[in-house]
Each structure stands twice: as C-alpha cells, then as structure tokens.
Coordinates of C-alpha atoms in Angstrom, one line a residue:
M126 CA 13.2 -25.4 11.1
T127 CA 16.3 -23.2 10.9
A128 CA 16.5 -20.0 8.9
T129 CA 18.8 -21.8 6.4
A130 CA 16.4 -24.7 6.0
T131 CA 13.4 -22.4 5.7
A132 CA 15.2 -20.4 3.0
T133 CA 16.0 -23.5 1.0
A134 CA 12.4 -24.7 1.2
T135 CA 11.1 -21.3 0.2
T136 CA 13.5 -21.1 -2.8
A137 CA 12.4 -24.5 -4.1
T138 CA 8.8 -23.2 -4.7
S139 CA 9.7 -20.0 -6.6
A140 CA 9.8 -21.5 -10.1
D141 CA 6.5 -23.2 -9.5
L142 CA 4.8 -19.9 -8.7
A143 CA 6.3 -18.1 -11.7
G144 CA 4.8 -20.7 -14.0
Q145 CA 1.5 -20.8 -12.2
L146 CA 1.0 -17.0 -12.7
G147 CA 2.4 -16.7 -16.2
L148 CA 5.1 -14.4 -15.2
H149 CA 7.4 -15.3 -18.2
D150 CA 4.9 -13.6 -20.5
L151 CA 5.8 -10.2 -19.1
P152 CA 8.8 -8.1 -20.1
G153 CA 11.5 -8.1 -17.4
A154 CA 13.0 -5.2 -15.5
T155 CA 16.1 -4.9 -13.4
L156 CA 16.0 -4.1 -9.7
A157 CA 17.4 -0.7 -10.4
Q158 CA 14.6 0.0 -12.9
V159 CA 11.9 -1.1 -10.5
D160 CA 13.4 0.8 -7.6
G161 CA 13.9 3.9 -9.7
A162 CA 10.4 4.0 -11.0
A163 CA 8.4 2.7 -8.1
A164 CA 10.3 3.1 -4.8
L165 CA 7.3 4.0 -2.8
Q166 CA 8.2 4.2 0.8
H167 CA 5.2 6.5 1.5
R168 CA 2.3 4.7 -0.1
V169 CA -1.3 3.4 0.1
D170 CA -1.6 -0.4 0.0
R171 CA -4.6 -2.3 -1.1
K172 CA -4.8 -6.1 -0.6
Y173 CA -6.8 -8.8 -2.3
L174 CA -6.9 -12.5 -1.5
V175 CA -7.7 -14.2 -4.8
P176 CA -7.6 -17.6 -6.5
A177 CA -4.4 -18.2 -8.4
E178 CA -6.4 -18.2 -11.7
T179 CA -7.6 -14.7 -10.9
A180 CA -4.0 -13.6 -10.2
R181 CA -2.9 -15.1 -13.5
R182 CA -5.6 -13.2 -15.4
L183 CA -4.4 -10.0 -13.6
V184 CA -0.9 -10.6 -14.8
A185 CA -2.1 -11.1 -18.4
A186 CA -4.1 -7.9 -18.2
L187 CA -1.1 -5.9 -17.0
A188 CA 1.3 -7.3 -19.6
G189 CA 1.0 -4.2 -21.8
S190 CA 1.9 -1.7 -19.1
H191 CA 3.9 -3.6 -16.4
H192 CA 7.3 -5.2 -16.2
V193 CA 8.2 -8.0 -13.8
L194 CA 11.3 -7.9 -11.7
D195 CA 13.8 -10.2 -13.3
L196 CA 16.9 -11.2 -11.3
G197 CA 19.1 -13.1 -13.7
G198 CA 16.2 -15.0 -15.2
R199 CA 14.5 -15.5 -11.8
R200 CA 11.1 -13.9 -11.6
T201 CA 10.1 -14.6 -8.0
T202 CA 12.0 -14.3 -4.7
G203 CA 11.6 -16.2 -1.5
Y204 CA 11.0 -13.9 1.5
L205 CA 11.6 -14.7 5.2
S206 CA 10.4 -12.1 7.8
T207 CA 10.9 -12.3 11.5
Y208 CA 8.4 -10.0 13.3
F209 CA 9.2 -8.5 16.6
D210 CA 6.5 -7.6 19.2
T211 CA 6.2 -7.1 23.0
P212 CA 5.5 -10.2 25.1
G213 CA 2.0 -8.9 25.4
L214 CA 1.7 -8.6 21.6
D215 CA 1.1 -4.8 21.6
A216 CA 1.7 -4.4 17.8
W217 CA -0.8 -7.2 17.1
R218 CA -3.4 -5.6 19.4
A219 CA -2.9 -2.1 18.0
H220 CA -3.6 -3.4 14.5
V221 CA -6.7 -5.5 15.5
Q222 CA -8.1 -2.6 17.5
G223 CA -7.6 -0.2 14.7
R224 CA -5.4 2.3 16.6
R225 CA -4.2 5.3 14.7
R226 CA -0.6 4.9 15.7
R227 CA 0.2 1.4 14.5
W228 CA 3.7 -0.1 13.9
K229 CA 5.5 -3.2 12.9
V230 CA 9.1 -4.2 13.3
R231 CA 10.7 -7.0 11.3
T232 CA 14.0 -8.3 9.9
R233 CA 13.6 -9.5 6.3
L234 CA 15.8 -12.0 4.4
Y235 CA 15.7 -12.5 0.6
A236 CA 16.3 -16.2 0.4
E237 CA 18.1 -16.6 -2.9
D238 CA 20.2 -13.5 -2.6
G239 CA 21.2 -13.7 1.1
L240 CA 20.3 -10.0 1.5
C241 CA 18.8 -8.7 4.8
Q242 CA 17.3 -5.6 6.1
V243 CA 15.5 -4.2 9.2
E244 CA 12.2 -2.6 8.5
V245 CA 9.9 -0.5 10.6
K246 CA 6.4 0.3 9.2
T247 CA 4.2 3.1 10.7
K248 CA 1.0 4.9 9.8
D249 CA 1.1 8.6 9.2
G250 CA -1.7 11.0 10.1
R251 CA -3.5 10.3 6.8
G252 CA -3.5 6.6 7.3
A253 CA -0.8 5.9 4.7
T254 CA 1.9 3.3 5.3
V255 CA 5.4 4.7 5.8
K256 CA 8.3 2.1 5.6
H257 CA 11.7 2.8 7.0
V258 CA 14.6 0.5 6.0
L259 CA 18.1 -0.3 7.4
K260 CA 20.4 -2.6 5.5
A261 CA 21.8 -5.5 7.5
T262 CA 23.8 -8.7 7.0
A263 CA 22.3 -12.1 6.5
E264 CA 23.8 -13.1 9.9
D265 CA 21.6 -10.4 11.5
Y266 CA 18.4 -11.9 10.3
G267 CA 16.0 -12.7 13.2
R268 CA 17.6 -10.4 15.7
L269 CA 18.1 -6.7 16.6
D270 CA 21.7 -5.7 17.3
S271 CA 22.6 -2.4 18.8
E272 CA 22.6 -0.6 15.4
A273 CA 19.2 -2.0 14.5
A274 CA 17.8 -1.2 18.0
G275 CA 18.9 2.4 17.6
F276 CA 17.2 2.6 14.2
V277 CA 14.0 1.1 15.5
D278 CA 13.9 3.5 18.5
A279 CA 14.5 6.5 16.3
V280 CA 11.7 5.6 13.8
L281 CA 9.2 4.8 16.6
A282 CA 10.0 8.0 18.4
A283 CA 9.5 10.1 15.3
A284 CA 6.2 8.4 14.5
G285 CA 4.7 9.6 17.8
P286 CA 4.1 8.3 21.3
V287 CA 3.7 4.5 20.9
G288 CA 5.2 3.7 24.3
V289 CA 7.5 1.0 23.0
T290 CA 11.3 0.7 22.4
A291 CA 13.5 -1.9 20.9
A292 CA 14.4 -3.2 24.3
D293 CA 10.7 -4.2 24.8
L294 CA 10.6 -6.4 21.7
V295 CA 11.2 -10.1 21.2
P296 CA 10.8 -12.4 18.1
A297 CA 7.1 -13.2 17.8
A298 CA 6.7 -15.1 14.5
E299 CA 8.3 -15.9 11.2
V300 CA 6.4 -15.4 8.0
T301 CA 7.6 -17.0 4.7
Y302 CA 6.3 -16.7 1.2
V303 CA 7.3 -16.4 -2.5
R304 CA 6.9 -13.0 -4.1
A305 CA 6.7 -11.6 -7.7
A306 CA 6.9 -7.9 -8.1
L307 CA 5.4 -6.0 -11.1
A308 CA 5.9 -2.3 -11.8
D309 CA 4.5 0.2 -14.2
L310 CA 7.8 2.0 -15.0
D311 CA 6.0 5.1 -16.3
A312 CA 3.3 5.6 -13.7
G313 CA 5.4 4.5 -10.7
T314 CA 3.0 2.0 -9.2
R315 CA 3.7 -1.5 -8.1
V316 CA 1.9 -4.8 -7.7
T317 CA 3.2 -7.7 -5.6
L318 CA 1.8 -11.3 -5.7
D319 CA 2.6 -13.6 -2.8
G320 CA 2.1 -17.3 -2.8
R321 CA 3.1 -20.3 -0.6
L322 CA 2.4 -18.1 2.4
A323 CA 3.0 -19.5 5.9
C324 CA 3.4 -18.2 9.4
H325 CA 5.5 -20.1 12.0
R326 CA 5.4 -19.7 15.8
G327 CA 6.4 -22.1 18.5
G328 CA 6.7 -25.1 16.2
R329 CA 3.2 -24.6 14.7
S330 CA 2.4 -23.1 11.3
A331 CA -0.6 -21.4 9.6
L332 CA -0.6 -22.0 5.9
L333 CA -2.5 -20.2 3.1
D334 CA -4.3 -22.5 0.7
A335 CA -1.8 -23.2 -2.2
S336 CA -4.5 -22.3 -4.7
Y337 CA -4.7 -18.7 -3.4
V338 CA -2.5 -15.7 -3.9
L339 CA -2.3 -12.5 -1.8
V340 CA -2.1 -9.5 -4.2
E341 CA -1.0 -6.1 -3.0
T342 CA -1.2 -2.9 -5.1
K343 CA 1.1 -0.1 -3.9
G344 CA 0.6 3.4 -5.1
A345 CA -1.1 6.8 -4.4
A346 CA -4.5 7.4 -2.8
R347 CA -6.3 7.0 -6.2
P348 CA -6.7 3.3 -7.2
A349 CA -4.2 2.1 -9.8
P350 CA -5.0 0.2 -13.0
A351 CA -4.3 -3.0 -11.2
D352 CA -7.1 -2.2 -8.7
R353 CA -9.6 -1.6 -11.5
V354 CA -8.6 -4.9 -13.2
L355 CA -9.0 -6.8 -9.9
V356 CA -12.5 -5.3 -9.2
G357 CA -13.5 -6.2 -12.8
L358 CA -12.4 -9.8 -12.0
G359 CA -14.7 -9.9 -9.0
A360 CA -12.0 -9.3 -6.3
R361 CA -12.6 -6.9 -3.4
P362 CA -10.0 -5.3 -1.1
V363 CA -9.5 -7.0 2.3
S364 CA -7.7 -5.8 5.5
L365 CA -5.2 -8.6 5.9
S366 CA -1.7 -8.6 7.5
K367 CA 0.4 -11.7 7.2
Y368 CA 1.6 -11.3 10.8
I369 CA -1.8 -10.5 12.2
V370 CA -3.4 -13.5 10.5
G371 CA -0.7 -15.8 11.6
L372 CA -0.9 -14.9 15.3
S373 CA -4.7 -14.9 15.2
L374 CA -4.6 -18.6 14.2
L375 CA -1.5 -19.7 16.2
V376 CA -1.8 -18.0 19.6
P377 CA -4.4 -19.4 22.0
G378 CA -6.5 -17.0 23.9
L379 CA -6.3 -14.0 21.6
P380 CA -9.6 -12.2 21.2
D381 CA -11.7 -13.3 18.2
N382 CA -11.6 -10.8 15.3
S383 CA -12.7 -10.3 11.7
V384 CA -9.2 -11.2 10.5
R385 CA -9.4 -14.6 12.1
R386 CA -12.8 -15.3 10.7
L387 CA -11.5 -14.5 7.2
A388 CA -8.3 -16.5 7.7
R389 CA -10.2 -19.6 8.7
T390 CA -11.7 -19.8 5.2
R391 CA -8.4 -19.8 3.4
F392 CA -5.7 -20.9 5.9
H393 CA -5.2 -24.1 7.8
T394 CA -2.9 -24.8 10.8
V395 CA -0.3 -27.5 11.2
P396 CA 0.4 -28.7 14.7
G397 CA 3.8 -28.9 16.2
A398 CA 5.6 -32.0 17.2
A399 CA 4.4 -31.9 20.9
E400 CA 0.7 -31.6 19.7
R401 CA 1.1 -34.5 17.2
N402 CA 2.6 -36.7 20.0
A403 CA -0.2 -35.8 22.4
A404 CA -2.8 -36.6 19.7
A405 CA -1.1 -40.0 19.1

C-alpha cells in the first residue's frame, strides 16, 4: 500500500474512534493551547494496553480537568510513522536488551493535515525519553534527505556513543494508527489514546485487536491523575513500543522476548500476497 493510500485508509477510521471513546463529551482545545501547556519534549511515558471500554471510562473521568485536541471539529488524527534502523536492527535489539543508550529514528506524517516531521527519540541518564523534532515536507515522508541525515547525526552524537549514523539506516517498518490527544492545560500533562494500530513490513502486517486501545500518559516522574484513574480501573503499565511489537511479530528469526509474548495476546498478523499464494 502506498503512503497516500495508507493515509486515506487511516483517515477513514478517525471518526469511528472518536465516537467509540466519547471524545465529543470533552471541551476542545486548539493545537496552540495543547502545545503551549503540554509541550513535553523531556518526559516520562507510561503505557497501558486496555479495552476500549476502559479507555472510554478514562476519558469520562478526565472530562473535568482535560481538554481534547480539536482541529476544526476533528478530534482524532491519523498517524503514519516510518521507522529507520540498521539492516541488523540495532535499534530494535537495543530496546529489547534494555540498553541504557537507546534510540529511535522515524519520519512521521499527520494524515489529514499533510504535515511531516523527522523525530529522534533518545534516553537520558535518568531513563526519561527525550524527543528531538525537525520539520519536513510531506514529500519527505519515509526517507532521510541530507538535512534530515545531518539532524539525526547531530542528535545521536549528542546522546552519547551509540555507534550509528544516518548513513547506516534504512526504512524498517511503517506503523499506522489513529490518535486522540488530551491535555490538562493547567498541570501541563498529556494523555494520548491510540486505536486501529498496525505495523507493516515486507507486505505483512501486525494488527492490534480493534477492541483495544494503547493509552500513554506523558508527564513528570510522579504519576499523573490519568495514571491513578487507570490503576483504579484495573489497568497496569506495560513496556510496549509500537515498532518493537511490530518487528517482534513480523521478522522471522528474532529472539523471543516478553514483548512478543504480550503482543501475541492482543495482536494478529496478516500474511502478504506471496504467503497467501503459497498457502493456496
């Protein structure tokens, strides 16, 4: 599927997720308001893989303190992310092995808006995620041009000796999903809810069960109100990366790991055309 076709398919599911989660019951906020109050590039993320009904109850519980990002009446956005890794999947392996110096490189396209950026995520000495962003054009999605490569090299060099440069990287997988973003405009914390999650590589896909949502809280070291609500609803934090899960299920021969065992309970794989023809 081309990037344009994937963007169109992702956009088509956005309204469905908004209704499923009850997002229209929250007050809306503009992108400037959300960015101004909760632009946490240096943050601690906590993730929860929960049934959609639990996510809906979370949204209802936060209605008194949180706003939902509203873009001209649209309360969800389709995301497409192409992840870059070495041919030996060094980024994947560093994450699974729990190395202190971990990194991810991706280009991200916001489907409905045609906006693109290059993102590099690293871990600091305290284990917090630090995200670095370079604006790009929609035509640059899925590739690293000379400006993007220079940006990637500078960020990775500043993060410490990871032994990788942009010249070592190739597109490894595409991750697509629909996201809603909630923000406490006073406290400066955010919550994102991702549904319709899929990872694509080599004509195969790993899909999250449509009745589940990946919730991420983004804030300081102390748990946010959203974390406390989720724990009260019976949810527990999980260590789960969209890219790591996708490759764990789609790449033969990778070592077994706890992420794959978790993923197998909520994800299923869809074979590519060659595999379907062979099975027939």
